[in-house]
PDB file of C-alpha atoms in Angstrom:
ATOM      1  CA  UNK A  24     105.867 124.228 110.145  1.00 38.00           C
ATOM      2  CA  UNK A  25     106.038 120.649 111.377  1.00 36.00           C
ATOM      3  CA  UNK A  26     109.262 118.729 111.111  1.00 39.00           C
ATOM      4  CA  UNK A  27     109.413 116.752 107.966  1.00 38.00           C
ATOM      5  CA  UNK A  28     108.819 112.859 108.416  1.00 36.00           C
ATOM      6  CA  UNK A  29     111.577 111.411 106.607  1.00 40.00           C
ATOM      7  CA  UNK A  30     111.680 107.524 106.302  1.00 38.00           C
ATOM      8  CA  UNK A  31     115.455 106.718 106.509  1.00 39.00           C
ATOM      9  CA  UNK A  32     116.038 102.995 106.172  1.00 38.00           C
ATOM     10  CA  UNK A  33     119.074 101.119 104.944  1.00 36.00           C
ATOM     11  CA  UNK A  34     118.777  97.918 102.828  1.00 38.00           C
ATOM     12  CA  UNK A  35     116.476  96.674 100.121  1.00 33.00           C
ATOM     13  CA  UNK A  36     113.337  98.793  99.863  1.00 38.00           C
ATOM     14  CA  UNK A  37     110.115  97.624  98.276  1.00 34.00           C
ATOM     15  CA  UNK A  38     109.572 100.117  95.026  1.00 34.00           C
ATOM     16  CA  UNK A  39     106.470 100.605  93.026  1.00 34.00           C
ATOM     17  CA  UNK A  40     106.885  99.413  89.426  1.00 27.00           C
ATOM     18  CA  UNK A  41     104.541 101.780  87.619  1.00 32.00           C
ATOM     19  CA  UNK A  42     106.780 103.982  85.548  1.00 31.00           C
ATOM     20  CA  UNK A  43     106.253 107.645  85.345  1.00 34.00           C
ATOM     21  CA  UNK A  44     107.867 109.359  82.188  1.00 31.00           C
ATOM     22  CA  UNK A  45     110.444 112.221  82.879  1.00 31.00           C
ATOM     23  CA  UNK A  46     109.473 115.682  81.687  1.00 31.00           C
ATOM     24  CA  UNK A  47     111.490 117.882  79.642  1.00 32.00           C
ATOM     25  CA  UNK A  48     114.087 119.965  81.408  1.00 33.00           C
ATOM     26  CA  UNK A  49     112.709 123.542  81.786  1.00 32.00           C
ATOM     27  CA  UNK A  50     114.127 126.971  82.647  1.00 37.00           C
ATOM     28  CA  UNK A  51     113.944 128.120  86.290  1.00 39.00           C
ATOM     29  CA  UNK A  52     111.091 130.489  85.596  1.00 39.00           C
ATOM     30  CA  UNK A  53     108.991 127.629  83.967  1.00 37.00           C
ATOM     31  CA  UNK A  54     106.403 125.378  85.536  1.00 40.00           C
ATOM     32  CA  UNK A  55     105.305 121.665  84.218  1.00 42.00           C
ATOM     33  CA  UNK A  56     102.003 120.113  84.641  1.00 44.00           C
ATOM     34  CA  UNK A  57     101.877 117.880  87.668  1.00 47.00           C
ATOM     35  CA  UNK A  58     101.344 114.049  86.908  1.00 52.00           C
ATOM     36  CA  UNK A  59      99.317 111.944  89.316  1.00 63.00           C
ATOM     37  CA  UNK A  60     102.298 109.513  89.763  1.00 78.00           C
ATOM     38  CA  UNK A  61     104.938 110.754  92.209  1.00 91.00           C
ATOM     39  CA  UNK A  62     108.147 111.951  90.938  1.00 97.00           C
ATOM     40  CA  UNK A  63     110.891 109.556  91.547  1.00 98.00           C
ATOM     41  CA  UNK A  64     114.511 110.586  92.258  1.00 98.00           C
ATOM     42  CA  UNK A  65     117.513 108.574  92.844  1.00 98.00           C
ATOM     43  CA  UNK A  66     120.594 110.489  94.615  1.00 98.00           C
ATOM     44  CA  UNK A  67     123.784 109.249  94.534  1.00 98.00           C
ATOM     45  CA  UNK A  68     126.916 110.031  96.660  1.00 98.00           C
ATOM     46  CA  UNK A  69     130.635 110.688  96.076  1.00 98.00           C
ATOM     47  CA  UNK A  70     132.119 108.202  93.677  1.00 98.00           C
ATOM     48  CA  UNK A  71     135.620 109.185  94.214  1.00 97.00           C
ATOM     49  CA  UNK A  72     138.075 110.846  96.614  1.00 94.00           C
ATOM     50  CA  UNK A  73     139.766 107.340  96.444  1.00 94.00           C
ATOM     51  CA  UNK A  74     137.135 105.113  94.301  1.00 96.00           C
ATOM     52  CA  UNK A  75     136.772 101.396  95.485  1.00 96.00           C
ATOM     53  CA  UNK A  76     136.411  99.376  92.124  1.00 96.00           C
ATOM     54  CA  UNK A  77     133.039  98.295  90.727  1.00 96.00           C
ATOM     55  CA  UNK A  78     130.838  99.856  93.486  1.00 97.00           C
ATOM     56  CA  UNK A  79     129.605 102.828  91.160  1.00 98.00           C
ATOM     57  CA  UNK A  80     129.295 100.675  88.120  1.00 97.00           C
ATOM     58  CA  UNK A  81     126.795  98.219  90.044  1.00 96.00           C
ATOM     59  CA  UNK A  82     125.086 101.330  91.449  1.00 98.00           C
ATOM     60  CA  UNK A  83     124.354 102.556  87.944  1.00 98.00           C
ATOM     61  CA  UNK A  84     123.142  99.059  86.856  1.00 96.00           C
ATOM     62  CA  UNK A  85     120.700  98.907  89.791  1.00 96.00           C
ATOM     63  CA  UNK A  86     119.345 102.445  89.211  1.00 97.00           C
ATOM     64  CA  UNK A  87     118.783 101.991  85.723  1.00 96.00           C
ATOM     65  CA  UNK A  88     116.560  98.883  86.525  1.00 95.00           C
ATOM     66  CA  UNK A  89     114.492 101.134  89.058  1.00 96.00           C
ATOM     67  CA  UNK A  90     113.727 103.586  86.163  1.00 97.00           C
ATOM     68  CA  UNK A  91     113.742 106.860  88.195  1.00 98.00           C
ATOM     69  CA  UNK A  92     112.546 110.115  86.655  1.00 98.00           C
ATOM     70  CA  UNK A  93     115.728 111.857  87.543  1.00 98.00           C
ATOM     71  CA  UNK A  94     119.342 110.874  88.936  1.00 98.00           C
ATOM     72  CA  UNK A  95     121.011 113.524  91.101  1.00 98.00           C
ATOM     73  CA  UNK A  96     124.687 113.259  91.978  1.00 98.00           C
ATOM     74  CA  UNK A  97     126.272 115.397  94.818  1.00 98.00           C
ATOM     75  CA  UNK A  98     129.464 115.502  92.677  1.00 98.00           C
ATOM     76  CA  UNK A  99     133.068 113.912  92.632  1.00 98.00           C
ATOM     77  CA  UNK A 100     132.632 111.899  89.901  1.00 98.00           C
ATOM     78  CA  UNK A 101     136.031 111.967  88.707  1.00 98.00           C
ATOM     79  CA  UNK A 102     139.212 111.888  90.820  1.00 98.00           C
ATOM     80  CA  UNK A 103     140.650 115.125  89.308  1.00 97.00           C
ATOM     81  CA  UNK A 104     143.263 117.192  90.928  1.00 96.00           C
ATOM     82  CA  UNK A 105     145.402 117.317  87.915  1.00 96.00           C
ATOM     83  CA  UNK A 106     145.808 119.749  84.959  1.00 96.00           C
ATOM     84  CA  UNK A 107     146.816 116.925  82.496  1.00 97.00           C
ATOM     85  CA  UNK A 108     143.900 117.133  79.927  1.00 98.00           C
ATOM     86  CA  UNK A 109     144.450 113.830  78.558  1.00 98.00           C
ATOM     87  CA  UNK A 110     144.042 112.322  81.720  1.00 98.00           C
ATOM     88  CA  UNK A 111     141.080 114.322  82.431  1.00 98.00           C
ATOM     89  CA  UNK A 112     139.543 113.382  79.359  1.00 98.00           C
ATOM     90  CA  UNK A 113     140.115 109.856  79.968  1.00 98.00           C
ATOM     91  CA  UNK A 114     138.472 110.217  83.523  1.00 98.00           C
ATOM     92  CA  UNK A 115     135.446 111.983  82.217  1.00 98.00           C
ATOM     93  CA  UNK A 116     135.136 109.479  79.107  1.00 98.00           C
ATOM     94  CA  UNK A 117     135.063 106.685  81.861  1.00 98.00           C
ATOM     95  CA  UNK A 118     132.239 108.213  83.987  1.00 98.00           C
ATOM     96  CA  UNK A 119     130.163 109.579  81.022  1.00 98.00           C
ATOM     97  CA  UNK A 120     130.070 106.055  79.518  1.00 98.00           C
ATOM     98  CA  UNK A 121     128.504 104.877  83.122  1.00 98.00           C
ATOM     99  CA  UNK A 122     126.022 107.566  83.125  1.00 98.00           C
ATOM    100  CA  UNK A 123     124.919 107.519  79.437  1.00 98.00           C
ATOM    101  CA  UNK A 124     121.688 105.375  79.967  1.00 97.00           C
ATOM    102  CA  UNK A 125     120.267 108.244  81.876  1.00 98.00           C
ATOM    103  CA  UNK A 126     120.854 111.032  79.236  1.00 98.00           C
ATOM    104  CA  UNK A 127     119.364 114.339  80.264  1.00 97.00           C
ATOM    105  CA  UNK A 128     117.960 112.752  83.394  1.00 98.00           C
ATOM    106  CA  UNK A 129     121.293 112.626  84.985  1.00 98.00           C
ATOM    107  CA  UNK A 130     122.079 115.993  86.926  1.00 98.00           C
ATOM    108  CA  UNK A 131     125.021 116.771  88.943  1.00 98.00           C
ATOM    109  CA  UNK A 132     126.736 119.664  90.876  1.00 98.00           C
ATOM    110  CA  UNK A 133     130.565 119.758  90.756  1.00 98.00           C
ATOM    111  CA  UNK A 134     132.396 118.349  93.659  1.00 98.00           C
ATOM    112  CA  UNK A 135     136.063 119.480  94.774  1.00 97.00           C
ATOM    113  CA  UNK A 136     137.437 116.490  92.843  1.00 97.00           C
ATOM    114  CA  UNK A 137     135.551 117.491  89.625  1.00 98.00           C
ATOM    115  CA  UNK A 138     136.315 121.210  89.674  1.00 98.00           C
ATOM    116  CA  UNK A 139     139.713 121.582  91.345  1.00 96.00           C
ATOM    117  CA  UNK A 140     141.440 124.253  89.153  1.00 96.00           C
ATOM    118  CA  UNK A 141     140.826 126.430  86.310  1.00 97.00           C
ATOM    119  CA  UNK A 142     141.443 123.574  83.708  1.00 98.00           C
ATOM    120  CA  UNK A 143     139.122 121.480  85.281  1.00 98.00           C
ATOM    121  CA  UNK A 144     136.424 124.075  85.705  1.00 98.00           C
ATOM    122  CA  UNK A 145     136.450 124.487  81.980  1.00 98.00           C
ATOM    123  CA  UNK A 146     136.287 121.141  81.134  1.00 98.00           C
ATOM    124  CA  UNK A 147     133.376 120.619  83.532  1.00 98.00           C
ATOM    125  CA  UNK A 148     131.707 123.484  81.565  1.00 98.00           C
ATOM    126  CA  UNK A 149     132.430 121.987  78.315  1.00 98.00           C
ATOM    127  CA  UNK A 150     131.157 118.615  79.435  1.00 97.00           C
ATOM    128  CA  UNK A 151     128.245 119.262  82.124  1.00 97.00           C
ATOM    129  CA  UNK A 152     127.272 122.735  81.470  1.00 97.00           C
ATOM    130  CA  UNK A 153     127.060 125.531  84.127  1.00 97.00           C
ATOM    131  CA  UNK A 154     128.280 124.674  87.571  1.00 98.00           C
ATOM    132  CA  UNK A 155     124.905 125.903  89.325  1.00 98.00           C
ATOM    133  CA  UNK A 156     121.673 125.686  87.760  1.00 98.00           C
ATOM    134  CA  UNK A 157     118.250 125.158  88.456  1.00 98.00           C
ATOM    135  CA  UNK A 158     115.401 122.732  87.009  1.00 97.00           C
ATOM    136  CA  UNK A 159     111.578 122.535  87.497  1.00 97.00           C
ATOM    137  CA  UNK A 160     110.079 118.999  87.303  1.00 96.00           C
ATOM    138  CA  UNK A 161     106.478 118.250  88.020  1.00 95.00           C
ATOM    139  CA  UNK A 162     105.932 121.236  89.969  1.00 96.00           C
ATOM    140  CA  UNK A 163     109.350 120.392  92.091  1.00 97.00           C
ATOM    141  CA  UNK A 164     112.078 123.033  92.000  1.00 98.00           C
ATOM    142  CA  UNK A 165     115.563 121.796  91.910  1.00 98.00           C
ATOM    143  CA  UNK A 166     118.484 124.161  92.941  1.00 98.00           C
ATOM    144  CA  UNK A 167     121.945 122.972  91.885  1.00 98.00           C
ATOM    145  CA  UNK A 168     124.335 124.855  94.196  1.00 98.00           C
ATOM    146  CA  UNK A 169     127.965 125.083  93.432  1.00 98.00           C
ATOM    147  CA  UNK A 170     130.137 125.014  96.515  1.00 98.00           C
ATOM    148  CA  UNK A 171     133.410 125.321  94.344  1.00 98.00           C
ATOM    149  CA  UNK A 172     132.486 128.641  93.035  1.00 98.00           C
ATOM    150  CA  UNK A 173     135.324 129.588  92.380  1.00 97.00           C
ATOM    151  CA  UNK A 174     137.487 126.350  92.576  1.00 96.00           C
ATOM    152  CA  UNK A 175     138.987 125.907  96.072  1.00 94.00           C
ATOM    153  CA  UNK A 176     142.794 125.098  96.047  1.00 90.00           C
ATOM    154  CA  UNK A 177     144.229 122.818  98.080  1.00 90.00           C
ATOM    155  CA  UNK A 178     147.807 122.509  99.573  1.00 90.00           C
ATOM    156  CA  UNK A 179     150.200 120.715  97.323  1.00 91.00           C
ATOM    157  CA  UNK A 180     150.738 118.060 100.225  1.00 91.00           C
ATOM    158  CA  UNK A 181     146.966 117.307 100.187  1.00 90.00           C
ATOM    159  CA  UNK A 182     146.950 116.908  96.476  1.00 92.00           C
ATOM    160  CA  UNK A 183     150.288 114.684  96.569  1.00 94.00           C
ATOM    161  CA  UNK A 184     148.499 112.530  99.320  1.00 92.00           C
ATOM    162  CA  UNK A 185     145.323 112.261  97.321  1.00 92.00           C
ATOM    163  CA  UNK A 186     147.568 111.050  94.149  1.00 93.00           C
ATOM    164  CA  UNK A 187     149.277 108.468  96.475  1.00 94.00           C
ATOM    165  CA  UNK A 188     145.870 107.230  97.766  1.00 94.00           C
ATOM    166  CA  UNK A 189     144.573 106.512  94.005  1.00 93.00           C
ATOM    167  CA  UNK A 190     147.691 104.613  93.364  1.00 94.00           C
ATOM    168  CA  UNK A 191     147.136 102.417  96.633  1.00 96.00           C
ATOM    169  CA  UNK A 192     143.399 101.909  95.985  1.00 95.00           C
ATOM    170  CA  UNK A 193     144.306 100.742  92.492  1.00 93.00           C
ATOM    171  CA  UNK A 194     146.907  98.286  93.493  1.00 95.00           C
ATOM    172  CA  UNK A 195     145.237  97.035  96.884  1.00 96.00           C
ATOM    173  CA  UNK A 196     141.585  98.128  97.294  1.00 95.00           C
ATOM    174  CA  UNK A 197     140.687  96.154 100.343  1.00 96.00           C
ATOM    175  CA  UNK A 198     144.038  96.392 102.033  1.00 97.00           C
ATOM    176  CA  UNK A 199     144.127 100.174 101.740  1.00 96.00           C
ATOM    177  CA  UNK A 200     140.594 100.654 102.735  1.00 96.00           C
ATOM    178  CA  UNK A 201     141.235  98.666 105.891  1.00 96.00           C
ATOM    179  CA  UNK A 202     144.321 100.622 106.598  1.00 94.00           C
ATOM    180  CA  UNK A 203     142.476 103.755 106.342  1.00 93.00           C
ATOM    181  CA  UNK A 204     139.683 102.882 108.654  1.00 94.00           C
ATOM    182  CA  UNK A 205     142.278 101.692 111.172  1.00 93.00           C
ATOM    183  CA  UNK A 206     144.073 104.948 111.045  1.00 89.00           C
ATOM    184  CA  UNK A 207     140.961 106.969 111.788  1.00 85.00           C
ATOM    185  CA  UNK A 208     139.408 104.727 114.099  1.00 85.00           C
ATOM    186  CA  UNK A 209     140.287 106.562 117.391  1.00 75.00           C
ATOM    187  CA  UNK A 210     139.544 110.185 116.049  1.00 76.00           C
ATOM    188  CA  UNK A 211     136.550 111.850 117.188  1.00 69.00           C
ATOM    189  CA  UNK A 212     136.290 114.095 114.004  1.00 69.00           C
ATOM    190  CA  UNK A 213     137.466 113.487 110.334  1.00 69.00           C
ATOM    191  CA  UNK A 214     137.956 116.725 108.867  1.00 69.00           C
ATOM    192  CA  UNK A 215     138.347 116.868 105.244  1.00 72.00           C
ATOM    193  CA  UNK A 216     140.402 119.733 103.815  1.00 70.00           C
ATOM    194  CA  UNK A 217     138.775 122.862 101.756  1.00 81.00           C
ATOM    195  CA  UNK A 218     136.378 125.251 102.395  1.00 94.00           C
ATOM    196  CA  UNK A 219     132.734 126.015 100.793  1.00 97.00           C
ATOM    197  CA  UNK A 220     133.063 128.711  98.192  1.00 98.00           C
ATOM    198  CA  UNK A 221     129.683 130.499  96.706  1.00 98.00           C
ATOM    199  CA  UNK A 222     130.055 133.703  94.828  1.00 98.00           C
ATOM    200  CA  UNK A 223     128.000 136.705  94.880  1.00 98.00           C
ATOM    201  CA  UNK A 224     126.904 136.049  91.450  1.00 98.00           C
ATOM    202  CA  UNK A 225     125.460 132.754  92.460  1.00 98.00           C
ATOM    203  CA  UNK A 226     123.618 134.239  95.404  1.00 98.00           C
ATOM    204  CA  UNK A 227     121.922 136.631  92.944  1.00 98.00           C
ATOM    205  CA  UNK A 228     121.190 133.935  90.340  1.00 98.00           C
ATOM    206  CA  UNK A 229     119.157 131.963  92.983  1.00 98.00           C
ATOM    207  CA  UNK A 230     117.462 135.109  94.291  1.00 98.00           C
ATOM    208  CA  UNK A 231     116.043 135.489  90.738  1.00 98.00           C
ATOM    209  CA  UNK A 232     115.255 131.887  90.415  1.00 98.00           C
ATOM    210  CA  UNK A 233     113.326 131.795  93.812  1.00 98.00           C
ATOM    211  CA  UNK A 234     111.648 135.059  93.002  1.00 98.00           C
ATOM    212  CA  UNK A 235     110.451 133.557  89.739  1.00 98.00           C
ATOM    213  CA  UNK A 236     109.358 130.150  91.491  1.00 98.00           C
ATOM    214  CA  UNK A 237     107.416 131.533  94.714  1.00 97.00           C
ATOM    215  CA  UNK A 238     105.438 128.402  95.201  1.00 97.00           C
ATOM    216  CA  UNK A 239     106.522 125.130  93.984  1.00 97.00           C
ATOM    217  CA  UNK A 240     105.114 121.873  95.688  1.00 96.00           C
ATOM    218  CA  UNK A 241     108.534 121.271  97.086  1.00 97.00           C
ATOM    219  CA  UNK A 242     112.149 122.649  96.682  1.00 98.00           C
ATOM    220  CA  UNK A 243     115.175 120.328  96.607  1.00 98.00           C
ATOM    221  CA  UNK A 244     118.734 122.078  97.196  1.00 98.00           C
ATOM    222  CA  UNK A 245     121.393 119.850  95.844  1.00 99.00           C
ATOM    223  CA  UNK A 246     125.323 120.679  96.727  1.00 98.00           C
ATOM    224  CA  UNK A 247     128.476 118.775  97.291  1.00 98.00           C
ATOM    225  CA  UNK A 248     129.792 120.191 100.412  1.00 98.00           C
ATOM    226  CA  UNK A 249     127.311 120.206 103.147  1.00 98.00           C
ATOM    227  CA  UNK A 250     127.575 124.183 103.525  1.00 98.00           C
ATOM    228  CA  UNK A 251     125.291 124.240 106.734  1.00 97.00           C
ATOM    229  CA  UNK A 252     128.499 122.851 108.720  1.00 95.00           C
ATOM    230  CA  UNK A 253     130.848 125.225 107.051  1.00 95.00           C
ATOM    231  CA  UNK A 254     131.271 129.190 107.818  1.00 91.00           C
ATOM    232  CA  UNK A 255     129.570 130.441 104.591  1.00 96.00           C
ATOM    233  CA  UNK A 256     128.009 133.838 104.813  1.00 97.00           C
ATOM    234  CA  UNK A 257     126.652 133.288 101.160  1.00 98.00           C
ATOM    235  CA  UNK A 258     125.229 129.938 101.948  1.00 98.00           C
ATOM    236  CA  UNK A 259     123.334 131.421 104.751  1.00 98.00           C
ATOM    237  CA  UNK A 260     121.922 134.116 102.401  1.00 98.00           C
ATOM    238  CA  UNK A 261     120.664 131.611 100.101  1.00 98.00           C
ATOM    239  CA  UNK A 262     119.180 129.591 103.222  1.00 98.00           C
ATOM    240  CA  UNK A 263     117.344 132.687 104.300  1.00 98.00           C
ATOM    241  CA  UNK A 264     115.935 133.508 100.875  1.00 98.00           C
ATOM    242  CA  UNK A 265     114.104 129.928 100.979  1.00 98.00           C
ATOM    243  CA  UNK A 266     111.941 131.430 103.954  1.00 96.00           C
ATOM    244  CA  UNK A 267     109.007 129.222 104.952  1.00 96.00           C
ATOM    245  CA  UNK A 268     108.750 127.372 101.779  1.00 97.00           C
ATOM    246  CA  UNK A 269     109.068 123.488 102.219  1.00 98.00           C
ATOM    247  CA  UNK A 270     112.577 122.385 101.146  1.00 98.00           C
ATOM    248  CA  UNK A 271     115.111 119.770 101.832  1.00 98.00           C
ATOM    249  CA  UNK A 272     118.795 120.066 101.458  1.00 98.00           C
ATOM    250  CA  UNK A 273     121.010 117.302 100.108  1.00 98.00           C
ATOM    251  CA  UNK A 274     125.034 117.097 100.125  1.00 98.00           C
ATOM    252  CA  UNK A 275     127.762 114.515 100.140  1.00 98.00           C
ATOM    253  CA  UNK A 276     131.483 115.225 100.431  1.00 97.00           C
ATOM    254  CA  UNK A 277     131.791 113.789 104.078  1.00 95.00           C
ATOM    255  CA  UNK A 278     131.916 110.091 102.914  1.00 96.00           C
ATOM    256  CA  UNK A 279     129.451 109.365 105.895  1.00 96.00           C
ATOM    257  CA  UNK A 280     125.683 109.467 105.959  1.00 97.00           C
ATOM    258  CA  UNK A 281     124.316 111.821 108.396  1.00 97.00           C
ATOM    259  CA  UNK A 282     120.792 113.496 109.041  1.00 98.00           C
ATOM    260  CA  UNK A 283     119.941 116.483 110.967  1.00 97.00           C
ATOM    261  CA  UNK A 284     116.892 119.034 111.208  1.00 97.00           C
ATOM    262  CA  UNK A 285     117.369 122.698 110.818  1.00 96.00           C
ATOM    263  CA  UNK A 286     114.290 125.046 110.685  1.00 96.00           C
ATOM    264  CA  UNK A 287     112.152 121.968 110.614  1.00 97.00           C
ATOM    265  CA  UNK A 288     113.536 120.851 107.434  1.00 97.00           C
ATOM    266  CA  UNK A 289     115.768 117.779 106.532  1.00 98.00           C
ATOM    267  CA  UNK A 290     119.232 118.083 106.093  1.00 98.00           C
ATOM    268  CA  UNK A 291     120.904 115.181 104.462  1.00 98.00           C
ATOM    269  CA  UNK A 292     124.700 114.354 103.994  1.00 98.00           C
ATOM    270  CA  UNK A 293     124.764 111.313 101.737  1.00 98.00           C
ATOM    271  CA  UNK A 294     127.149 108.439 102.286  1.00 98.00           C
ATOM    272  CA  UNK A 295     129.197 106.968  99.515  1.00 98.00           C
ATOM    273  CA  UNK A 296     128.625 105.535  96.002  1.00 98.00           C
ATOM    274  CA  UNK A 297     132.049 104.140  95.637  1.00 98.00           C
ATOM    275  CA  UNK A 298     134.197 106.705  97.396  1.00 97.00           C
ATOM    276  CA  UNK A 299     136.624 105.442 100.078  1.00 96.00           C
ATOM    277  CA  UNK A 300     135.526 105.267 103.573  1.00 96.00           C
ATOM    278  CA  UNK A 301     137.062 107.408 106.267  1.00 92.00           C
ATOM    279  CA  UNK A 302     135.280 106.252 109.309  1.00 91.00           C
ATOM    280  CA  UNK A 303     133.375 103.403 110.854  1.00 92.00           C
ATOM    281  CA  UNK A 304     129.883 103.590 112.205  1.00 93.00           C
ATOM    282  CA  UNK A 305     126.195 103.462 110.973  1.00 94.00           C
ATOM    283  CA  UNK A 306     126.772 106.090 108.292  1.00 96.00           C
ATOM    284  CA  UNK A 307     129.771 104.123 106.539  1.00 96.00           C
ATOM    285  CA  UNK A 308     127.511 102.899 103.696  1.00 97.00           C
ATOM    286  CA  UNK A 309     127.329 102.626  99.909  1.00 98.00           C
ATOM    287  CA  UNK A 310     123.714 103.590  98.989  1.00 98.00           C
ATOM    288  CA  UNK A 311     121.318 105.583  97.078  1.00 98.00           C
ATOM    289  CA  UNK A 312     118.722 107.839  98.245  1.00 98.00           C
ATOM    290  CA  UNK A 313     115.460 107.354  96.714  1.00 98.00           C
ATOM    291  CA  UNK A 314     113.061 110.520  97.079  1.00 98.00           C
ATOM    292  CA  UNK A 315     109.379 110.023  95.878  1.00 97.00           C
ATOM    293  CA  UNK A 316     107.510 113.341  95.697  1.00 96.00           C
ATOM    294  CA  UNK A 317     103.684 112.485  95.524  1.00 92.00           C
ATOM    295  CA  UNK A 318     101.067 114.725  97.036  1.00 87.00           C
ATOM    296  CA  UNK A 319     102.139 116.068 100.299  1.00 87.00           C
ATOM    297  CA  UNK A 320     105.617 115.717 101.765  1.00 92.00           C
ATOM    298  CA  UNK A 321     108.381 113.543 100.084  1.00 96.00           C
ATOM    299  CA  UNK A 322     109.431 110.248 101.425  1.00 96.00           C
ATOM    300  CA  UNK A 323     113.046 109.359 101.578  1.00 97.00           C
ATOM    301  CA  UNK A 324     114.256 105.738 101.503  1.00 97.00           C
ATOM    302  CA  UNK A 325     118.053 104.726 101.693  1.00 97.00           C
ATOM    303  CA  UNK A 326     118.925 101.658  99.572  1.00 97.00           C
ATOM    304  CA  UNK A 327     122.266  99.859 100.226  1.00 97.00           C
ATOM    305  CA  UNK A 328     123.853  99.120  97.329  1.00 96.00           C
ATOM    306  CA  UNK A 329     125.015  95.544  98.242  1.00 92.00           C
ATOM    307  CA  UNK A 330     121.298  95.002  99.466  1.00 91.00           C
ATOM    308  CA  UNK A 331     120.180  94.957  95.752  1.00 88.00           C
ATOM    309  CA  UNK A 332     120.433  92.278  93.251  1.00 83.00           C
ATOM    310  CA  UNK A 333     118.737  91.315  89.797  1.00 79.00           C
ATOM    311  CA  UNK A 334     116.344  88.688  88.765  1.00 81.00           C
ATOM    312  CA  UNK A 335     119.055  86.237  88.221  1.00 81.00           C
ATOM    313  CA  UNK A 336     119.912  86.384  91.814  1.00 84.00           C
ATOM    314  CA  UNK A 337     123.285  87.115  93.756  1.00 77.00           C
TER     315      UNK A 337
END
């Protein structure tokens, strides 16, 4: 199969204004009637891991104006890494108020900050549903993988460092961001802590989903950590199950935009939608990934959040 042609451009994109009503969410073995208009999906990157003020809020306002059929999140919506249920309720109430305009159009997989311990896993299930899932929309199969199945514990020192970072960002966001970039400037690789965890039960779940949907017009695989850069045997099993069907992999976690091809397919690691930046370079960007699925292969356009503004001007 020829390599997918992904149009990857940063900045303000020209978007069609014809609205396409979102179809109802269907189970993994169901099919939907394909409409003539393309299925339009906005994918957002990490909000947290130390979130810079107001970026995510601006992104949600812009996305609401673009009227996508779906909004997909790679996770890390809350800061987490605590077990205090009152604090977790406060964090989730805050994020749910921001995503409320999208209702059932907003779908997310859990990030490590959302699903860091047993308490957070229970709250995710109560608030967001199952940690891994599948949807069929307009003939497009979307697989929501969990890379935190089960939750991946971090060393206590890493958790303490994260809490210190939160406090520093809250008191001095610009100065803290500048100091982080300076500290990491001369490092060749910025490795984030944690591993990919994908259970055998999750592999079996997606085996059944793929068997029940053998020929969708496209498959999108959404996850938090880009499992293809980790040593995960269960991810490789899921990857092998996809076979020769057309698909695109989308992940986050690294807080830096990257694109590569594997097996002739696009594997995309999103940048941030408010999360702290850990390294300089062209991948250091707050953006949304706009995916349009009409006839044939999808198109991908990256839209910088700061490149967008409303009818009243900047």
